[in-house]
Amino acid sequence: MEKHMSSSSTMTSNRKRWHAMVTLACLSLIPLYSCISGPTSTHHHRPVHAAATLARCESLLQPAGPPSDFHDRTESDRFVPGIKPTLIKNARIWTGLHNGTQVIDGDILLDKGIIQGVGHYSVAELEAYNSLEVVDAHGAWVTSGIVDIHSHLGDGSSPELDGAVDDNSLKGTAQPWLRSLDGLNTHDDSYALSIAGGVTTALVLPGSANAIGGQAFPIKLRRTEERSPSSMLLEPPFTINSSFPDPSLPTRWRHMKHACGENPSRVYGHTRMDTTWAFRQAYNTAFQLKKKQDDYCGKALNGEWHGLGEFPEDLQWEALVDVVRGRVKVNVHCYEAVDLDDMVRLTNEFQFPIAAFHHAHETYLVPELLKKAYGGPPAVALFATNGRYKREAWRQSEFAPKIHASNGITVLMKSDHPVLNSRYLLYEAQQAHYFGLPDNLALASVTSNSAEIMGMGHRIGYVRKGWDADLVIWDSHPLALGATPAQVFIDGIAQLESPYVAKKPEAFQSVPKVPNFDKEAKEAVKYDGLPPLTPAKKSAGLVAFVNVKTVFTRSSGAVQRVMDIADRTGVVVAREGRVVCSGLHAECFSPGVLGAEDPLVIDLEGGSISPSLVSFGAPLGLEEIAAESSTGDGVVLDPLQKAVPAIIGGDSAIIRAVDGLQYSTRDALLAYRSGVTAAITAPSAYLFYSGIGTYFSTGAENKLQTGAILKEVTGLHLAVRHFGVPSVSTQIAALRRLLLRPDDGASGQWFKKVVQGVIPLVVEAHSADVIATLVLLKKEVEIEKRTSIKLTITGATEAHVLAKELGEADVGVVVSPSRPFPTLWEDRRILPGPPLTEHTGISKLLANNVTVGIGILENWSARNTRLDVAWASLEADGKISKEEAIGLASVNLEKLLGAESKSLETDLVATRGGDILELEAKVVSVLSPARGLVDIF
């Protein structure tokens, strides 16, 4: 009936609505329709679709966001009937309120999928809740669930299989009509793992191959009874079940992914000029469509129906039209100033806001540029230390979060899962805090601030009444290294069945005290992101370290604690990089030690002296920027793929990593400054054949410098993996022949050394089945040759399955990475550790008398080795001592990889504020007896 009405009362009602809309548009500076006085006096017969059209036009002015009465709800739209109410009592609650500074000691009541209250509850108040389940937190920290602002969960599934790679389309540079929901795989192994890290919500973005990659969707990670992608969505736009929005429903936030810079240029063979034009062309299409809609609605609301036709609509472009209407949270993959500038100008040209720049490696250098973006400065979604992997990431700085916070820019930490395993997203916040981001903002960066930038801050990211019952009970303070959930709730449903909770030291219940990096942060900006990394000072004379608490040293292939002074008043004196005294002040400052020389005094403030660490697994020292081939040694030729040129010896040639070493690379120097003073590296290879490894100093300036090469030749490196071609059985056949019937050429000479036990055979293998085959091959060769082979397995994701057998066969293992992830099918049988299992792969191997080392995958992570071994110790729950943990990345690696040397004098590291395994510590010096000096940072 209403659509045919044309009475004066109806026209009066329309006129009132029109005036209200126009007034709103004028006051808010929304250029929707001309700010005119109202409809003209000329009217035509209203078409059948008039009412629907008017409703659609009126809805265009409705801003995105929750309805005003949202918090009047008593039940979540995601509530699962039958779930019992839960009281978490005796909790220390980080609410997220007051800019992340509010902490409450009390209880939290969960019911019907939402938080019913935060505070203290009497018995009488709880009588209304039947079958109440009570969880005593015993004073543990409780936060909202972790919110990941940048994930590819489900679209970039794990393990990676060709049948489930749905994060990027290669059909066009600008495709706003694509939706990440349409590729969301509910069988991704990562969901349960990420929940075990406290992640409850993730924004699933399309990939970054395209300038406009498509629409993104926030999801809750828990498994639903429906088991469908749609049932995982958090506040989906009402358009997912129709082509166009229903104007009778409230407008929810939508999300979209953009990308600029190297990725679209590489994928489509474009320049930045091409990509920027693709953006402008797409936005112009959307902007013109918006104008047509606005003009149409202006006439419709003015009663000018004659010849008006249908509402202008285009399914491909409707989402981008919503962007220019300000109803879409746009997240932009963008690194460099040139690209950031392009995007800021684009926002002003077409008048749309950006929610966040992601990766954003140079944003800390251009904060004033960000503030020029339309609608205000976007947030920045960052990695903590992941950088330098391509040219646009070259100026990445660990101090970026701190610098942004000082400039009033909202900081978010993200995983880009599976680039970084989102199970450890909180670790990104811990590192950001360590490098200077205030603790309240560090926690907010993965909870409340991420929720707000996502447009979901009205229901997630906080612990407060009326918000979703997404909570994490932690085993330690969330910013303490290795903080792990004791329980995770999503929609009020406990997610961890019989969680294993490791006992953490009491000190881990407080906010970590972190070093002051003000000077380093200023230098990062001063030097345009490339501050000097060489030591500030070198001394070949006497250096006295005072206020030392502990000293660890190497002895007989193991690490030992030789000094532990409770009041932290120990002294260590070094001359020419060698320790000449360790003990109390009276002893080490005596004339017999110092003579007539005055030492340079360095206060360690309760710190420590310990053996330096060793890195292995990444091509450290062989490449500078992974994505730029001109900056590295390159990849060896593989005789299993095609014939090797005769000039280097044909198929019997073998390559030595020492010949391709590069010194003073930024990742090597950052590792050196972090206590990783040496690295073992093998020639880079894609497939089976690698070559001879080498052991070198990460702090040396060039290969000719004394102590630059610690051991020219270490082990012989190969890989046996599921490459497809050649087959695993082909690789094993090749290895069998090389060991039992070696060639007469260079490779034959080195394989003979392996068979004789002179050097180790180092084989990268991940699958337990491949590892088992290698153990049998080792036995076969040893029986036939009557020798003992030193076999080390690297990668070794599934090695724990064979822990007993590996221990009995005396096969060593280098676990890379140290915290496992089911990257490929051959990695799927991981032992994840707490809270999912008691043991980790490392602790289980050690328990079976396997010699274990830890490795890394990428150069940038070498600097984090000390934290990796600390984490391994913490989650082992007392099964790995500090001494053993240090050994995982020092003496054990040397033994496993052929880098041992009786004559080698290894470096020591001095840390201020704690020992090398403590997050609070800062490396301030390296004692190098091989080079006869002390480096001071």
XYZ file of N, CA and C in Angstrom, residues 336-497:
486
model
N 56.977 1.965 2.107
C 57.925 3.067 1.926
C 57.245 4.425 1.829
N 58.046 5.459 2.066
C 57.522 6.824 2.020
C 56.897 7.135 0.670
N 57.495 6.662 -0.425
C 56.953 6.951 -1.744
C 55.547 6.383 -1.882
N 55.333 5.171 -1.371
C 54.021 4.536 -1.476
C 53.037 5.125 -0.478
N 53.524 5.428 0.701
C 52.670 6.058 1.710
C 52.162 7.404 1.197
N 53.040 8.157 0.551
C 52.654 9.450 0.002
C 51.594 9.289 -1.086
N 51.788 8.278 -1.939
C 50.784 8.008 -2.975
C 49.419 7.746 -2.351
N 49.405 6.937 -1.295
C 48.125 6.564 -0.683
C 47.482 7.743 0.042
N 48.283 8.547 0.712
C 47.730 9.708 1.402
C 47.092 10.658 0.382
N 47.768 10.868 -0.740
C 47.182 11.735 -1.769
C 45.898 11.131 -2.339
N 45.876 9.798 -2.484
C 44.677 9.125 -2.979
C 43.495 9.341 -2.035
N 43.754 9.266 -0.715
C 42.654 9.458 0.251
C 42.070 10.854 0.140
N 42.910 11.831 -0.111
C 42.423 13.209 -0.212
C 41.741 13.477 -1.557
N 42.229 12.809 -2.596
C 41.607 12.993 -3.901
C 40.179 12.449 -3.917
N 39.986 11.276 -3.275
C 38.675 10.633 -3.330
C 37.969 10.613 -1.968
N 38.570 11.265 -1.002
C 37.926 11.553 0.287
C 37.432 10.303 1.006
N 38.371 9.432 1.345
C 38.037 8.259 2.160
C 39.145 8.065 3.195
N 38.815 7.570 4.377
C 39.827 7.353 5.410
C 40.480 5.975 5.287
N 41.672 5.852 5.804
C 42.367 4.573 5.925
C 42.381 4.180 7.400
N 42.011 2.941 7.680
C 42.029 2.463 9.062
C 43.457 2.253 9.547
N 44.264 1.577 8.725
C 45.640 1.283 9.155
C 46.528 1.008 7.954
N 47.780 1.476 8.062
C 48.847 1.035 7.171
C 49.488 -0.197 7.800
N 49.659 -1.251 7.008
C 50.213 -2.504 7.513
C 51.641 -2.713 7.010
N 52.425 -3.372 7.817
C 53.879 -3.523 7.632
C 54.526 -2.166 7.884
N 54.242 -1.209 7.027
C 54.469 0.210 7.348
C 55.875 0.480 7.860
N 56.871 -0.121 7.225
C 58.226 -0.102 7.764
C 58.860 1.282 7.812
N 58.395 2.207 6.982
C 58.982 3.547 7.015
C 58.056 4.599 7.622
N 56.935 4.181 8.144
C 55.988 5.162 8.681
C 56.571 5.952 9.841
N 57.455 5.320 10.630
C 58.026 6.029 11.774
C 58.915 7.192 11.332
N 59.324 7.180 10.063
C 60.145 8.273 9.540
C 59.298 9.430 9.007
N 57.999 9.192 8.796
C 57.146 10.223 8.171
C 55.834 10.406 8.939
N 55.867 10.635 10.239
C 54.610 10.758 10.992
C 53.742 11.925 10.531
N 54.370 13.023 10.104
C 53.575 14.172 9.669
C 52.844 13.871 8.358
N 53.421 13.012 7.523
C 52.726 12.590 6.315
C 51.457 11.824 6.671
N 51.550 10.931 7.652
C 50.369 10.156 8.057
C 49.242 11.073 8.515
N 49.608 12.155 9.175
C 48.596 13.061 9.715
C 47.883 13.857 8.629
N 48.384 13.803 7.396
C 47.737 14.493 6.286
C 46.705 13.623 5.582
N 46.582 12.361 6.007
C 45.607 11.480 5.371
C 44.194 11.972 5.638
N 43.311 11.752 4.691
C 41.919 12.184 4.833
C 41.290 11.500 6.048
N 40.656 12.282 6.883
C 39.979 11.737 8.056
C 40.871 11.535 9.258
N 42.161 11.871 9.150
C 43.070 11.732 10.277
C 44.089 10.634 10.053
N 45.102 10.582 10.910
C 46.190 9.615 10.702
C 45.724 8.175 10.880
N 46.051 7.305 9.938
C 45.755 5.877 10.131
C 46.593 5.311 11.267
N 46.137 4.200 11.816
C 46.980 3.425 12.719
C 48.072 2.741 11.898
N 49.069 2.193 12.587
C 50.107 1.414 11.908
C 50.132 0.016 12.515
N 50.120 -0.994 11.657
C 50.153 -2.394 12.089
C 51.519 -2.965 11.730
N 52.298 -3.302 12.742
C 53.730 -3.547 12.566
C 54.144 -4.948 12.987
N 55.288 -5.381 12.454
C 56.078 -6.449 13.054
C 57.016 -5.810 14.081
N 57.436 -6.595 15.058
C 58.360 -6.064 16.056
C 59.791 -5.989 15.519
N 60.292 -7.087 14.980
C 61.690 -7.128 14.530
C 61.860 -7.729 13.142
N 60.788 -8.138 12.506
C 60.854 -8.768 11.185
C 61.070 -7.691 10.125
N 62.228 -7.715 9.481
C 62.523 -6.695 8.483
C 63.688 -7.080 7.594
N 63.954 -6.203 6.618
C 65.101 -6.309 5.715
C 65.021 -7.501 4.765
N 63.845 -8.107 4.637
C 63.681 -9.251 3.756
C 63.457 -8.829 2.308
N 63.117 -7.563 2.076
C 63.069 -7.005 0.727
C 63.407 -5.525 0.828
N 63.597 -4.902 -0.336
C 64.125 -3.536 -0.322
C 63.232 -2.585 0.458
N 61.916 -2.693 0.297
C 61.029 -1.761 0.965
C 60.963 -2.005 2.476
N 61.529 -3.126 2.931
C 61.601 -3.404 4.366
C 62.992 -3.106 4.929
N 63.855 -2.522 4.124
C 65.260 -2.325 4.484
C 65.422 -1.436 5.709
N 64.549 -0.448 5.866
C 64.701 0.503 6.971
C 63.811 0.167 8.164
N 63.377 -1.057 8.254
C 62.578 -1.462 9.414
C 63.342 -1.175 10.699
N 62.631 -0.721 11.722
C 63.273 -0.448 13.015
C 62.463 -1.051 14.148
N 63.170 -1.687 15.058
C 62.525 -2.222 16.252
C 61.985 -1.126 17.160
N 62.419 0.110 16.910
C 61.973 1.232 17.730
C 60.763 1.952 17.136
N 60.259 1.458 16.016
C 59.125 2.105 15.359
C 57.912 2.229 16.278
N 57.512 1.175 17.022
C 56.352 1.350 17.909
C 56.546 2.467 18.928
N 57.726 2.524 19.513
C 58.028 3.580 20.486
C 57.952 4.961 19.838
N 58.517 5.093 18.647
C 58.533 6.384 17.956
C 57.118 6.801 17.575
N 56.343 5.862 17.084
C 54.960 6.177 16.723
C 54.163 6.650 17.937
N 54.310 5.950 19.042
C 53.559 6.325 20.242
C 53.897 7.750 20.670
N 55.161 8.127 20.535
C 55.565 9.474 20.922
C 55.005 10.531 19.973
N 54.576 10.095 18.779
C 53.985 11.012 17.806
C 52.459 10.939 17.764
N 51.886 10.212 18.709
C 50.433 10.139 18.788
C 49.785 9.242 17.754
N 50.545 8.348 17.144
C 50.016 7.409 16.156
C 49.635 6.109 16.870
N 48.453 5.593 16.576
C 48.013 4.340 17.195
C 48.838 3.174 16.667
N 49.398 2.388 17.587
C 50.271 1.266 17.236
C 49.517 -0.048 17.410
N 49.560 -0.867 16.388
C 49.015 -2.214 16.437
C 50.139 -3.189 16.091
N 50.160 -4.325 16.740
C 51.082 -5.388 16.362
C 50.264 -6.476 15.682
N 50.823 -7.071 14.656
C 50.075 -8.047 13.851
C 50.954 -9.224 13.491
N 50.287 -10.291 13.015
C 51.036 -11.501 12.688
C 51.271 -11.673 11.186
N 50.294 -11.248 10.362
C 50.318 -11.587 8.930
C 50.353 -13.100 8.777
N 49.700 -13.784 9.703
C 49.682 -15.249 9.712
C 49.387 -15.786 8.311
N 50.135 -16.797 7.828
C 51.162 -17.573 8.508
C 52.590 -17.052 8.342
N 52.751 -15.789 7.887
C 54.110 -15.228 7.815
C 54.761 -15.317 9.184
N 54.072 -14.837 10.207
C 54.412 -15.141 11.589
C 53.259 -15.948 12.163
N 53.573 -16.963 12.922
C 52.561 -17.803 13.546
C 51.766 -16.962 14.542
N 50.466 -16.777 14.290
C 49.688 -15.892 15.158
C 49.520 -16.437 16.563
N 49.885 -17.684 16.777
C 49.916 -18.189 18.156
C 50.819 -17.323 19.026
N 51.820 -16.722 18.417
C 52.783 -15.910 19.166
C 52.642 -14.426 18.850
N 51.430 -13.996 18.527
C 51.210 -12.569 18.303
C 51.557 -11.757 19.546
N 51.246 -12.274 20.723
C 51.568 -11.548 21.948
C 53.069 -11.318 22.081
N 53.870 -12.218 21.535
C 55.328 -12.057 21.545
C 55.738 -10.794 20.804
N 55.003 -10.438 19.749
C 55.286 -9.185 19.050
C 55.087 -7.997 19.986
N 54.038 -8.039 20.790
C 53.793 -6.961 21.758
C 54.868 -6.955 22.837
N 55.313 -8.128 23.256
C 56.382 -8.209 24.263
C 57.662 -7.569 23.743
N 57.999 -7.841 22.492
C 59.207 -7.247 21.918
C 59.050 -5.734 21.757
N 57.867 -5.303 21.309
C 57.625 -3.863 21.170
C 57.794 -3.164 22.511
N 57.310 -3.796 23.572
C 57.472 -3.230 24.921
C 58.945 -3.191 25.304
N 59.660 -4.256 25.009
C 61.087 -4.302 25.333
C 61.829 -3.138 24.684
N 61.468 -2.815 23.447
C 62.166 -1.753 22.726
C 61.552 -0.371 22.941
N 60.672 -0.230 23.914
C 60.279 1.107 24.333
C 58.823 1.477 24.259
N 57.950 0.628 23.709
C 56.525 0.943 23.700
C 55.980 0.778 25.116
N 55.316 1.793 25.683
C 54.804 1.673 27.056
C 53.932 0.430 27.219
N 53.952 -0.147 28.426
C 53.273 -1.425 28.647
C 51.784 -1.357 28.349
N 51.126 -0.240 28.711
C 49.691 -0.150 28.448
C 49.399 -0.167 26.950
N 50.246 0.500 26.165
C 50.039 0.534 24.727
C 50.468 -0.775 24.062
N 51.434 -1.450 24.647
C 51.856 -2.744 24.102
C 50.720 -3.757 24.203
N 50.063 -3.816 25.357
C 48.927 -4.722 25.493
C 47.761 -4.273 24.623
N 47.525 -2.965 24.575
C 46.429 -2.452 23.752
C 46.662 -2.743 22.276
N 47.930 -2.868 21.872
C 48.247 -3.059 20.454
C 47.739 -4.385 19.912
N 47.432 -5.333 20.791
C 46.900 -6.628 20.347
C 45.544 -6.919 20.981
N 44.938 -5.913 21.594
C 43.610 -6.099 22.185
C 42.720 -4.919 21.812
N 42.623 -3.942 22.723
C 41.650 -2.860 22.566
C 41.890 -2.000 21.340
N 43.124 -1.615 21.080
C 43.378 -0.744 19.925
C 43.141 -1.475 18.608
N 43.521 -2.744 18.549
C 43.232 -3.509 17.344
C 41.726 -3.650 17.147
N 40.999 -3.862 18.242
C 39.540 -3.962 18.150
C 38.931 -2.659 17.666
N 39.412 -1.536 18.186
C 38.865 -0.232 17.786
C 39.128 0.048 16.310
N 40.343 -0.193 15.865
C 40.677 0.076 14.467
C 39.897 -0.858 13.545
N 39.572 -2.040 14.026
C 38.770 -2.996 13.269
C 37.301 -2.593 13.220
N 36.922 -1.615 14.060
C 35.519 -1.230 14.134
C 34.701 -2.142 15.014
N 35.380 -2.932 15.849
C 34.706 -3.887 16.719
C 34.942 -3.591 18.196
N 35.408 -2.387 18.480
C 35.709 -2.028 19.868
C 34.498 -1.937 20.759
N 33.309 -1.994 20.183
C 32.094 -1.972 20.988
C 31.769 -3.335 21.583
N 32.543 -4.391 21.165
C 32.196 -5.718 21.674
C 33.404 -6.607 21.988
N 34.568 -6.300 21.465
C 35.758 -7.099 21.783
C 36.901 -6.160 22.164
N 37.955 -6.732 22.743
C 39.148 -5.945 23.055
C 39.181 -5.385 24.465
N 38.090 -5.519 25.216
C 38.012 -4.996 26.577
C 37.414 -6.048 27.502
N 37.698 -5.911 28.782
C 37.026 -6.712 29.802
C 36.080 -5.768 30.528
N 34.849 -5.735 30.081
C 33.857 -4.851 30.678
C 32.450 -5.394 30.422
N 31.528 -4.984 31.240
C 30.161 -5.478 31.167
C 29.556 -5.190 29.807
N 28.913 -6.215 29.235
C 28.244 -6.083 27.959
C 29.100 -6.443 26.761
N 30.380 -6.625 26.955
C 31.271 -6.998 25.848
C 31.279 -8.526 25.686
N 31.740 -8.985 24.558
C 31.799 -10.426 24.299
C 32.660 -11.119 25.349
N 32.260 -12.320 25.679
C 32.972 -13.082 26.715
C 34.179 -13.787 26.102
N 35.091 -12.982 25.573
C 36.355 -13.470 25.004
C 37.466 -13.077 25.958
N 38.016 -14.035 26.682
C 38.978 -13.748 27.747
C 40.114 -14.752 27.715
N 41.249 -14.326 28.270
C 42.401 -15.216 28.425
C 42.902 -15.114 29.860
N 43.072 -16.268 30.499
C 43.758 -16.348 31.795
C 45.197 -16.748 31.498
N 46.151 -15.935 31.937
C 47.558 -16.140 31.590
C 48.325 -16.779 32.735
N 49.395 -17.488 32.390
C 50.234 -18.098 33.433
C 51.246 -17.115 34.011
N 51.327 -15.924 33.421
C 52.255 -14.889 33.891
C 51.744 -13.563 33.357
N 52.445 -12.486 33.675
C 52.035 -11.208 33.101
C 52.100 -11.319 31.581
N 51.097 -10.804 30.869
C 51.074 -10.987 29.411
C 52.297 -10.462 28.683
N 53.014 -9.507 29.266
C 54.203 -8.981 28.596
C 55.484 -9.687 29.034
N 55.359 -10.664 29.937
C 56.521 -11.459 30.322
C 56.828 -12.447 29.201
N 58.089 -12.660 28.931
C 58.488 -13.567 27.862
C 57.863 -14.939 28.077
N 57.284 -15.485 27.022
C 56.720 -16.823 27.087
C 55.366 -16.912 27.749
N 54.719 -15.787 28.021
C 53.386 -15.823 28.633
C 52.473 -16.725 27.811
N 51.780 -17.630 28.489
C 50.994 -18.667 27.827
C 49.623 -18.756 28.476
N 48.570 -18.944 27.703
C 47.239 -19.076 28.302
C 47.112 -20.308 29.194
N 46.456 -20.098 30.331
C 46.026 -21.228 31.154
C 44.622 -21.648 30.753
N 43.863 -20.692 30.219
C 42.546 -20.979 29.644
C 42.148 -19.827 28.725
N 41.394 -20.152 27.698
C 40.897 -19.165 26.739
C 39.389 -19.352 26.611
N 38.657 -18.244 26.699
C 37.210 -18.277 26.500
C 36.859 -17.499 25.241
N 36.033 -18.089 24.393
C 35.472 -17.390 23.240
C 33.960 -17.525 23.317
N 33.268 -16.395 23.351
C 31.817 -16.382 23.516
C 31.407 -17.112 24.793
N 32.259 -17.023 25.812
C 31.962 -17.646 27.098
C 32.217 -19.128 27.148
N 32.817 -19.685 26.092
C 33.070 -21.125 26.019
C 34.555 -21.387 26.204
N 34.913 -22.204 27.201
C 36.312 -22.557 27.428
C 36.833 -23.351 26.236
N 38.017 -22.975 25.742
C 38.557 -23.557 24.515
C 39.630 -24.607 24.738
N 40.261 -24.614 25.901
C 41.375 -25.532 26.145
C 40.917 -26.671 27.035
N 41.030 -27.870 26.507
C 40.635 -29.053 27.274
C 41.853 -29.592 28.017
